[in-house]
Amino acid sequence: MQMTEKQLEQIKAQLKRLQKLPESFYGKKLQGIDIDAIKTQADFEKLPFSSKQELREAYPLGLKAVDEEQIVRIHSSSGTTGSPVIIPYTQKDVDDWAIMFARCYEMAGITKMDRIHITPGYGLWTAGIGFQLGAERLGAMTIPMGPGNTEKQIRMMIDLKSTVLTATSSYALLLGEEIQRRGIKDQIHLKKGIIGSERWSDSMRQRIHDTLGIELYDIYGLTECYGPGIGINCKAGVEGMHLWDDYIYCEILDPQTGNPVPDGELGEICLTTLVKEGAPLIRFRTHDLARFIPGECPHCGKKYPRISAIMGRSDDMVKIKGCIIFPSTIENIIKDIPGVSSEYRAEIAHIDGRDQMTLSVEVEGGVDRSEVAIGLAYHFKEKANLTPIVKVVGEGELPRSEKKTKRIIDHRFE
């Protein structure tokens, strides 16, 4: 993506401000760099990257880039794989995030007359409160349910006539299946779903659409960069999320070399914040995989740049018997097998001196399970050069999650 003159000016202003904070994370990282010598996008691309591990090592408040009295809120990553990343926010950061999130709702055709049902978690996680911030900025009625208690979720959804569901794809599927099981779809007033936090396959999208009967939108964001709400697709079912490039600058890089890839090629998203105060980001490697979609959007005419749906994460990759497997690898294979649903679980273990994948999939009632198992194993070998042990179960038998569902579990390093 081409950097604009204004973006370069904003980035240089951030760099100069951060360089004057010698005790901060970026103050140390930018020591010795001549900011005035950065005159082009190519010059910017010589700046060092920031990694998740570096941000963890700044725990607890090493990322803080303003005086403490300006900090009005703290958010944090989960910390499930190490120390959490602590992100301080100023009031301007909170306001900017709300503006971006309200834009997301507007892009999806949501208005102040909607009733927005929020199921993602609250607290240090940015999800629930981000969805609420944007809804309140928009002026819509907010129903801040948070996760869990599906019985109460459905009751409130019916009684309060919620029109918009915000959720992870896993929880949207769980709700859709429960509503379908109870036969109460005619009592549900939902029209749209804003789905984020985890990637989801086309078949999963279709199943959520079928069970709930709603338009579905992808929303993008991460705790380190405000939270969800930095981008969304402009029309349900249309590939491509618009990014708010007046707040963030996005690069897509070769995960191995760190060099930019040509527009249209898959690579790793790398983000720089343009006006964030509390904890700015400079060239932060997200590990999320996507591609730029070149040209102006033919659907809405907005000039905000577009990226594809998130295709996976570079750190979600597993290597088995020399074969590289992503979640998208499995999803693209199982969608070609008739009768197989979107849900799967892949477990990798070292058994009798060799690595082995066991792939569990769900099938619709009446499907010949032995035929599916044989066909899927053959198709997997043909497409990925790997033959898994296939276990076939009925729909709804694999675990569902109220948050993110972990679909590839590697037992080799436990």
Short mmCIF file of C-alpha atoms in Angstrom, two decimals:
data_model
loop_
_atom_site.label_atom_id
_atom_site.label_comp_id
_atom_site.label_asym_id
_atom_site.label_seq_id
_atom_site.Cartn_x
_atom_site.Cartn_y
_atom_site.Cartn_z
CA MET A 1 0.00 0.00 0.00
CA GLN A 2 1.31 3.44 -0.89
CA MET A 3 2.05 5.67 2.09
CA THR A 4 0.59 9.19 1.81
CA GLU A 5 2.54 12.34 2.64
CA LYS A 6 0.22 12.99 5.60
CA GLN A 7 0.79 9.49 6.98
CA LEU A 8 4.56 9.95 6.72
CA GLU A 9 4.30 13.29 8.54
CA GLN A 10 2.17 11.74 11.30
CA ILE A 11 4.57 8.83 11.72
CA LYS A 12 7.59 11.14 11.92
CA ALA A 13 5.84 13.27 14.53
CA GLN A 14 5.19 10.11 16.57
CA LEU A 15 8.79 8.97 16.22
CA LYS A 16 10.17 12.33 17.38
CA ARG A 17 7.84 12.34 20.38
CA LEU A 18 8.78 8.79 21.34
CA GLN A 19 12.49 9.44 20.92
CA LYS A 20 12.22 12.10 23.64
CA LEU A 21 11.06 9.44 26.15
CA PRO A 22 14.34 7.59 26.79
CA GLU A 23 12.94 5.30 29.50
CA SER A 24 10.00 4.08 27.40
CA PHE A 25 9.99 1.01 25.16
CA TYR A 26 10.16 2.99 21.92
CA GLY A 27 12.46 5.62 23.40
CA LYS A 28 15.06 2.88 23.82
CA LYS A 29 14.24 1.19 20.50
CA LEU A 30 14.60 4.40 18.47
CA GLN A 31 17.91 5.53 19.99
CA GLY A 32 20.40 6.64 17.34
CA ILE A 33 17.86 6.83 14.50
CA ASP A 34 17.86 10.12 12.53
CA ILE A 35 14.14 10.82 12.18
CA ASP A 36 14.70 13.78 9.84
CA ALA A 37 16.43 11.43 7.39
CA ILE A 38 13.16 9.49 6.92
CA LYS A 39 11.81 11.17 3.79
CA THR A 40 10.12 8.33 1.89
CA GLN A 41 8.15 5.14 2.39
CA ALA A 42 11.32 3.21 1.59
CA ASP A 43 13.12 5.05 4.41
CA PHE A 44 10.28 4.18 6.79
CA GLU A 45 10.56 0.50 5.81
CA LYS A 46 14.11 0.47 7.18
CA LEU A 47 12.84 1.07 10.72
CA PRO A 48 12.99 -1.95 13.04
CA PHE A 49 9.93 -4.13 13.59
CA SER A 50 8.15 -4.51 16.92
CA SER A 51 7.24 -8.01 18.07
CA LYS A 52 4.69 -9.41 20.50
CA GLN A 53 7.53 -10.79 22.61
CA GLU A 54 9.12 -7.34 22.90
CA LEU A 55 5.80 -5.87 24.01
CA ARG A 56 5.48 -8.63 26.62
CA GLU A 57 8.95 -7.81 27.93
CA ALA A 58 7.84 -4.20 28.46
CA TYR A 59 5.40 -5.45 31.15
CA PRO A 60 3.87 -3.82 33.07
CA LEU A 61 3.95 -0.20 31.83
CA GLY A 62 7.02 0.06 29.63
CA LEU A 63 4.85 0.87 26.59
CA LYS A 64 3.44 4.00 28.27
CA ALA A 65 4.28 7.04 26.14
CA VAL A 66 2.52 9.82 28.10
CA ASP A 67 2.52 11.07 31.67
CA GLU A 68 0.58 8.82 34.02
CA GLU A 69 -2.10 11.42 34.75
CA GLN A 70 -3.14 11.22 31.08
CA ILE A 71 -3.87 7.48 31.31
CA VAL A 72 -7.60 6.82 31.75
CA ARG A 73 -7.75 3.09 31.05
CA ILE A 74 -5.70 -0.10 30.80
CA HIS A 75 -6.40 -3.02 28.47
CA SER A 76 -4.42 -6.21 28.12
CA SER A 77 -3.87 -9.24 25.95
CA SER A 78 -4.75 -12.60 27.47
CA GLY A 79 -1.21 -13.54 28.43
CA THR A 80 -1.95 -17.23 27.78
CA THR A 81 1.50 -17.77 26.23
CA GLY A 82 3.55 -15.51 28.52
CA SER A 83 3.29 -12.17 30.31
CA PRO A 84 0.29 -10.16 29.11
CA VAL A 85 0.81 -7.06 26.98
CA ILE A 86 -0.45 -4.03 28.93
CA ILE A 87 -1.81 -1.21 26.74
CA PRO A 88 -2.48 2.21 28.35
CA TYR A 89 -5.11 4.50 26.73
CA THR A 90 -5.53 8.27 26.96
CA GLN A 91 -8.97 9.84 26.64
CA LYS A 92 -8.15 10.72 23.04
CA ASP A 93 -7.28 7.06 22.35
CA VAL A 94 -10.64 5.96 23.77
CA ASP A 95 -12.47 8.61 21.73
CA ASP A 96 -10.62 7.70 18.53
CA TRP A 97 -11.41 4.02 19.06
CA ALA A 98 -15.10 4.87 19.52
CA ILE A 99 -15.07 6.90 16.29
CA MET A 100 -13.53 4.00 14.35
CA PHE A 101 -15.95 1.49 15.84
CA ALA A 102 -18.99 3.67 15.07
CA ARG A 103 -17.71 3.83 11.48
CA CYS A 104 -17.70 0.03 11.43
CA TYR A 105 -21.35 -0.09 12.48
CA GLU A 106 -22.25 2.55 9.89
CA MET A 107 -20.37 0.67 7.18
CA ALA A 108 -22.55 -2.37 7.98
CA GLY A 109 -25.70 -0.26 7.63
CA ILE A 110 -26.42 -0.19 11.38
CA THR A 111 -28.17 2.91 12.75
CA LYS A 112 -29.20 4.41 16.09
CA MET A 113 -32.53 2.61 15.69
CA ASP A 114 -30.80 -0.78 16.07
CA ARG A 115 -30.47 -2.77 19.30
CA ILE A 116 -26.95 -4.15 19.60
CA HIS A 117 -26.56 -7.40 21.56
CA ILE A 118 -22.97 -7.68 22.83
CA THR A 119 -21.69 -11.15 23.76
CA PRO A 120 -17.85 -10.77 23.74
CA GLY A 121 -16.13 -10.53 27.12
CA TYR A 122 -15.62 -7.39 29.16
CA GLY A 123 -12.75 -6.48 31.48
CA LEU A 124 -9.13 -6.24 30.43
CA TRP A 125 -10.00 -7.78 27.05
CA THR A 126 -10.83 -5.07 24.49
CA ALA A 127 -13.74 -6.86 22.81
CA GLY A 128 -16.94 -6.23 24.79
CA ILE A 129 -16.18 -2.66 25.78
CA GLY A 130 -15.08 -1.84 22.23
CA PHE A 131 -18.37 -3.03 20.77
CA GLN A 132 -20.17 -0.99 23.44
CA LEU A 133 -18.10 2.17 22.85
CA GLY A 134 -18.92 2.14 19.16
CA ALA A 135 -22.62 1.47 19.74
CA GLU A 136 -22.90 4.33 22.20
CA ARG A 137 -21.00 6.65 19.86
CA LEU A 138 -23.45 5.66 17.13
CA GLY A 139 -26.36 6.28 19.49
CA ALA A 140 -27.82 2.79 19.30
CA MET A 141 -29.36 0.86 22.21
CA THR A 142 -26.65 -1.31 23.76
CA ILE A 143 -27.38 -4.65 25.43
CA PRO A 144 -24.10 -5.50 27.24
CA MET A 145 -24.60 -9.22 27.91
CA GLY A 146 -20.99 -10.40 27.87
CA PRO A 147 -20.22 -14.10 27.29
CA GLY A 148 -21.97 -17.22 28.52
CA ASN A 149 -25.38 -18.10 29.95
CA THR A 150 -26.89 -18.99 26.60
CA GLU A 151 -30.35 -19.39 28.19
CA LYS A 152 -30.35 -15.76 29.32
CA GLN A 153 -28.79 -14.58 26.05
CA ILE A 154 -31.66 -16.02 24.04
CA ARG A 155 -34.34 -14.76 26.45
CA MET A 156 -32.96 -11.20 26.32
CA MET A 157 -32.53 -11.45 22.55
CA ILE A 158 -36.24 -12.29 22.23
CA ASP A 159 -37.61 -9.95 24.90
CA LEU A 160 -35.52 -6.92 23.93
CA LYS A 161 -35.82 -7.63 20.20
CA SER A 162 -32.07 -7.39 19.53
CA THR A 163 -31.39 -6.58 15.85
CA VAL A 164 -27.58 -6.88 15.79
CA LEU A 165 -25.49 -9.70 17.26
CA THR A 166 -21.82 -9.09 18.09
CA ALA A 167 -19.85 -12.25 18.82
CA THR A 168 -16.97 -14.51 18.00
CA SER A 169 -17.83 -16.85 15.15
CA SER A 170 -17.71 -19.78 17.61
CA TYR A 171 -20.34 -18.27 19.87
CA ALA A 172 -22.50 -17.08 16.98
CA LEU A 173 -22.57 -20.68 15.74
CA LEU A 174 -23.39 -21.98 19.22
CA LEU A 175 -26.30 -19.53 19.53
CA GLY A 176 -27.53 -20.29 16.02
CA GLU A 177 -27.52 -24.03 16.62
CA GLU A 178 -29.35 -23.64 19.95
CA ILE A 179 -32.00 -21.39 18.41
CA GLN A 180 -32.43 -23.87 15.58
CA ARG A 181 -32.66 -26.79 18.03
CA ARG A 182 -35.41 -25.04 19.99
CA GLY A 183 -37.31 -24.09 16.84
CA ILE A 184 -37.60 -20.44 17.89
CA LYS A 185 -36.04 -18.69 14.90
CA ASP A 186 -39.36 -16.91 14.25
CA GLN A 187 -39.06 -15.23 17.66
CA ILE A 188 -35.63 -13.78 16.91
CA HIS A 189 -35.41 -10.25 15.46
CA LEU A 190 -31.73 -10.30 14.49
CA LYS A 191 -30.87 -8.83 11.09
CA LYS A 192 -27.09 -8.52 11.19
CA GLY A 193 -24.06 -10.03 12.89
CA ILE A 194 -20.71 -8.33 13.49
CA ILE A 195 -18.22 -11.14 13.95
CA GLY A 196 -14.62 -10.83 15.13
CA SER A 197 -11.78 -12.20 17.26
CA GLU A 198 -11.06 -15.35 15.21
CA ARG A 199 -10.94 -16.35 11.56
CA TRP A 200 -13.86 -18.35 10.22
CA SER A 201 -14.28 -20.48 7.13
CA ASP A 202 -16.81 -19.91 4.35
CA SER A 203 -18.71 -23.02 5.43
CA MET A 204 -18.90 -21.77 9.02
CA ARG A 205 -20.14 -18.39 7.77
CA GLN A 206 -22.81 -20.17 5.73
CA ARG A 207 -23.92 -22.28 8.70
CA ILE A 208 -24.26 -19.20 10.95
CA HIS A 209 -26.21 -17.47 8.18
CA ASP A 210 -28.49 -20.48 7.75
CA THR A 211 -29.24 -20.93 11.47
CA LEU A 212 -29.77 -17.25 12.30
CA GLY A 213 -30.82 -15.86 8.90
CA ILE A 214 -28.69 -12.71 9.23
CA GLU A 215 -26.19 -10.67 7.22
CA LEU A 216 -22.66 -11.26 8.50
CA TYR A 217 -19.76 -8.82 8.65
CA ASP A 218 -16.08 -9.37 9.48
CA ILE A 219 -14.60 -6.85 11.92
CA TYR A 220 -10.84 -6.59 12.51
CA GLY A 221 -8.64 -5.42 15.33
CA LEU A 222 -6.29 -6.48 18.11
CA THR A 223 -5.62 -5.38 21.66
CA GLU A 224 -2.21 -3.94 20.82
CA CYS A 225 -3.81 -1.63 18.23
CA TYR A 226 -6.88 -0.11 19.98
CA GLY A 227 -8.90 -3.36 19.81
CA PRO A 228 -11.60 -4.55 17.40
CA GLY A 229 -12.92 -1.83 15.12
CA ILE A 230 -9.95 -0.76 12.99
CA GLY A 231 -11.59 -2.29 9.90
CA ILE A 232 -14.71 -4.03 8.56
CA ASN A 233 -16.14 -5.18 5.23
CA CYS A 234 -18.64 -2.83 3.62
CA LYS A 235 -21.26 -5.32 2.44
CA ALA A 236 -22.30 -8.68 3.81
CA GLY A 237 -20.67 -11.55 1.98
CA VAL A 238 -18.31 -9.29 0.03
CA GLU A 239 -14.63 -10.09 0.44
CA GLY A 240 -12.44 -7.32 1.75
CA MET A 241 -12.29 -5.28 4.95
CA HIS A 242 -11.76 -1.53 4.78
CA LEU A 243 -9.05 -0.24 7.15
CA TRP A 244 -9.26 3.22 8.72
CA ASP A 245 -6.01 4.56 7.29
CA ASP A 246 -6.41 7.96 8.97
CA TYR A 247 -5.64 6.13 12.24
CA ILE A 248 -3.41 3.21 11.18
CA TYR A 249 -0.88 2.46 8.47
CA CYS A 250 -0.82 -1.14 7.26
CA GLU A 251 1.93 -3.11 5.55
CA ILE A 252 1.71 -6.69 4.30
CA LEU A 253 5.03 -8.48 4.47
CA ASP A 254 6.65 -11.74 3.56
CA PRO A 255 6.64 -13.55 6.95
CA GLN A 256 10.11 -14.98 6.28
CA THR A 257 11.99 -11.97 4.85
CA GLY A 258 10.00 -9.06 6.30
CA ASN A 259 9.90 -7.43 2.85
CA PRO A 260 6.64 -6.03 1.41
CA VAL A 261 4.76 -8.42 -0.88
CA PRO A 262 3.07 -7.20 -4.09
CA ASP A 263 -0.56 -6.13 -3.72
CA GLY A 264 -2.79 -9.18 -4.01
CA GLU A 265 -0.27 -11.61 -2.50
CA LEU A 266 -0.72 -13.21 0.91
CA GLY A 267 1.50 -11.96 3.69
CA GLU A 268 1.69 -10.88 7.33
CA ILE A 269 -0.10 -7.73 8.49
CA CYS A 270 2.23 -5.15 10.08
CA LEU A 271 0.62 -2.12 11.76
CA THR A 272 1.77 1.38 12.69
CA THR A 273 -0.53 3.74 14.61
CA LEU A 274 -0.63 7.32 13.35
CA VAL A 275 -2.12 9.30 16.26
CA LYS A 276 -2.28 6.90 19.21
CA GLU A 277 -0.98 8.52 22.39
CA GLY A 278 -0.91 6.08 25.31
CA ALA A 279 0.91 3.19 23.64
CA PRO A 280 1.72 3.80 19.97
CA LEU A 281 2.86 0.99 17.70
CA ILE A 282 5.63 1.22 15.15
CA ARG A 283 5.82 -1.58 12.57
CA PHE A 284 4.13 -4.16 14.82
CA ARG A 285 4.10 -7.63 13.31
CA THR A 286 0.70 -9.11 14.09
CA HIS A 287 1.22 -12.64 12.64
CA ASP A 288 -2.22 -12.26 10.97
CA LEU A 289 -2.16 -13.35 7.33
CA ALA A 290 -4.07 -11.44 4.66
CA ARG A 291 -3.57 -9.72 1.30
CA PHE A 292 -4.24 -6.23 0.00
CA ILE A 293 -7.12 -5.95 -2.45
CA PRO A 294 -5.97 -3.35 -5.00
CA GLY A 295 -8.16 -0.69 -6.55
CA GLU A 296 -11.19 1.24 -5.33
CA CYS A 297 -14.04 -0.66 -3.74
CA PRO A 298 -16.75 -1.31 -6.37
CA HIS A 299 -19.41 -1.82 -3.69
CA CYS A 300 -19.33 1.33 -1.58
CA GLY A 301 -16.92 3.64 -3.40
CA LYS A 302 -15.04 4.43 -0.16
CA LYS A 303 -11.32 5.05 -0.66
CA TYR A 304 -10.20 3.35 2.56
CA PRO A 305 -7.76 0.55 1.61
CA ARG A 306 -9.01 -3.03 1.73
CA ILE A 307 -7.50 -6.26 2.94
CA SER A 308 -8.88 -9.76 2.52
CA ALA A 309 -10.45 -11.69 5.35
CA ILE A 310 -7.81 -12.97 7.76
CA MET A 311 -6.54 -16.24 6.28
CA GLY A 312 -4.88 -17.48 9.47
CA ARG A 313 -1.80 -16.68 11.52
CA SER A 314 1.80 -17.34 10.69
CA ASP A 315 2.23 -18.73 14.23
CA ASP A 316 -0.77 -21.07 13.77
CA MET A 317 1.23 -23.06 11.26
CA VAL A 318 2.20 -26.60 12.22
CA LYS A 319 4.69 -28.81 10.44
CA ILE A 320 3.94 -32.54 10.23
CA LYS A 321 6.19 -34.97 8.36
CA GLY A 322 7.60 -32.05 6.37
CA CYS A 323 4.12 -30.76 5.43
CA ILE A 324 3.09 -27.23 6.45
CA ILE A 325 -0.52 -27.10 7.66
CA PHE A 326 -2.61 -24.00 8.46
CA PRO A 327 -6.21 -23.98 9.71
CA SER A 328 -7.15 -22.72 6.25
CA THR A 329 -5.49 -25.82 4.74
CA ILE A 330 -7.90 -28.06 6.64
CA GLU A 331 -10.91 -25.85 5.99
CA ASN A 332 -10.28 -25.77 2.24
CA ILE A 333 -10.09 -29.57 2.19
CA ILE A 334 -13.12 -30.44 4.30
CA LYS A 335 -15.41 -27.99 2.46
CA ASP A 336 -15.11 -30.19 -0.65
CA ILE A 337 -16.48 -33.28 1.12
CA PRO A 338 -20.30 -33.54 0.83
CA GLY A 339 -22.15 -33.70 4.15
CA VAL A 340 -19.23 -32.42 6.28
CA SER A 341 -19.94 -29.32 8.43
CA SER A 342 -17.60 -26.41 9.15
CA GLU A 343 -16.52 -27.76 12.55
CA TYR A 344 -13.36 -29.82 12.95
CA ARG A 345 -10.67 -30.60 15.50
CA ALA A 346 -7.13 -31.62 14.52
CA GLU A 347 -4.86 -33.18 17.14
CA ILE A 348 -1.19 -33.84 16.47
CA ALA A 349 0.85 -36.24 18.57
CA HIS A 350 4.12 -38.16 18.41
CA ILE A 351 3.12 -41.84 18.51
CA ASP A 352 5.44 -44.85 18.15
CA GLY A 353 8.29 -42.70 16.91
CA ARG A 354 6.37 -40.69 14.31
CA ASP A 355 4.06 -37.69 14.07
CA GLN A 356 0.39 -38.38 13.44
CA MET A 357 -2.63 -36.11 12.89
CA THR A 358 -6.09 -37.19 14.04
CA LEU A 359 -8.79 -35.15 12.30
CA SER A 360 -12.30 -35.18 13.77
CA VAL A 361 -15.14 -33.78 11.65
CA GLU A 362 -18.90 -33.43 12.02
CA VAL A 363 -21.36 -34.73 9.42
CA GLU A 364 -25.06 -34.24 8.81
CA GLY A 365 -27.53 -36.97 9.74
CA GLY A 366 -27.93 -39.74 7.17
CA VAL A 367 -24.40 -39.37 5.77
CA ASP A 368 -22.34 -42.56 5.40
CA ARG A 369 -19.61 -41.94 7.98
CA SER A 370 -17.21 -44.63 6.72
CA GLU A 371 -17.44 -43.18 3.21
CA VAL A 372 -16.67 -39.69 4.55
CA ALA A 373 -13.67 -40.98 6.53
CA ILE A 374 -12.18 -42.75 3.51
CA GLY A 375 -12.88 -39.85 1.15
CA LEU A 376 -11.50 -37.22 3.50
CA ALA A 377 -8.29 -39.16 4.18
CA TYR A 378 -7.77 -39.62 0.43
CA HIS A 379 -8.56 -35.97 -0.35
CA PHE A 380 -6.22 -34.77 2.41
CA LYS A 381 -3.38 -36.88 1.02
CA GLU A 382 -4.05 -35.54 -2.46
CA LYS A 383 -4.18 -31.88 -1.42
CA ALA A 384 -1.71 -31.70 1.49
CA ASN A 385 0.48 -34.79 1.01
CA LEU A 386 -0.51 -36.05 4.46
CA THR A 387 -2.88 -38.85 5.50
CA PRO A 388 -4.65 -38.18 8.81
CA ILE A 389 -6.59 -40.60 10.99
CA VAL A 390 -10.18 -39.43 10.38
CA LYS A 391 -12.87 -39.63 13.07
CA VAL A 392 -16.42 -38.80 12.02
CA VAL A 393 -19.03 -37.61 14.55
CA GLY A 394 -22.53 -36.14 14.34
CA GLU A 395 -23.34 -32.44 14.16
CA GLY A 396 -22.91 -30.67 17.50
CA GLU A 397 -20.66 -33.36 19.03
CA LEU A 398 -17.39 -31.43 18.82
CA PRO A 399 -16.77 -28.84 21.57
CA ARG A 400 -18.31 -25.38 21.12
CA SER A 401 -16.86 -22.27 22.72
CA GLU A 402 -18.24 -19.00 24.04
CA LYS A 403 -14.96 -17.34 23.06
CA LYS A 404 -12.42 -18.55 20.53
CA THR A 405 -12.37 -22.20 19.49
CA LYS A 406 -8.95 -23.83 19.26
CA ARG A 407 -9.17 -26.20 16.32
CA ILE A 408 -5.55 -27.37 15.96
CA ILE A 409 -4.03 -28.86 19.12
CA ASP A 410 -0.38 -29.91 19.03
CA HIS A 411 0.45 -32.36 21.82
CA ARG A 412 4.05 -32.86 20.72
CA PHE A 413 5.45 -30.10 22.93
CA GLU A 414 3.32 -30.57 26.05
#
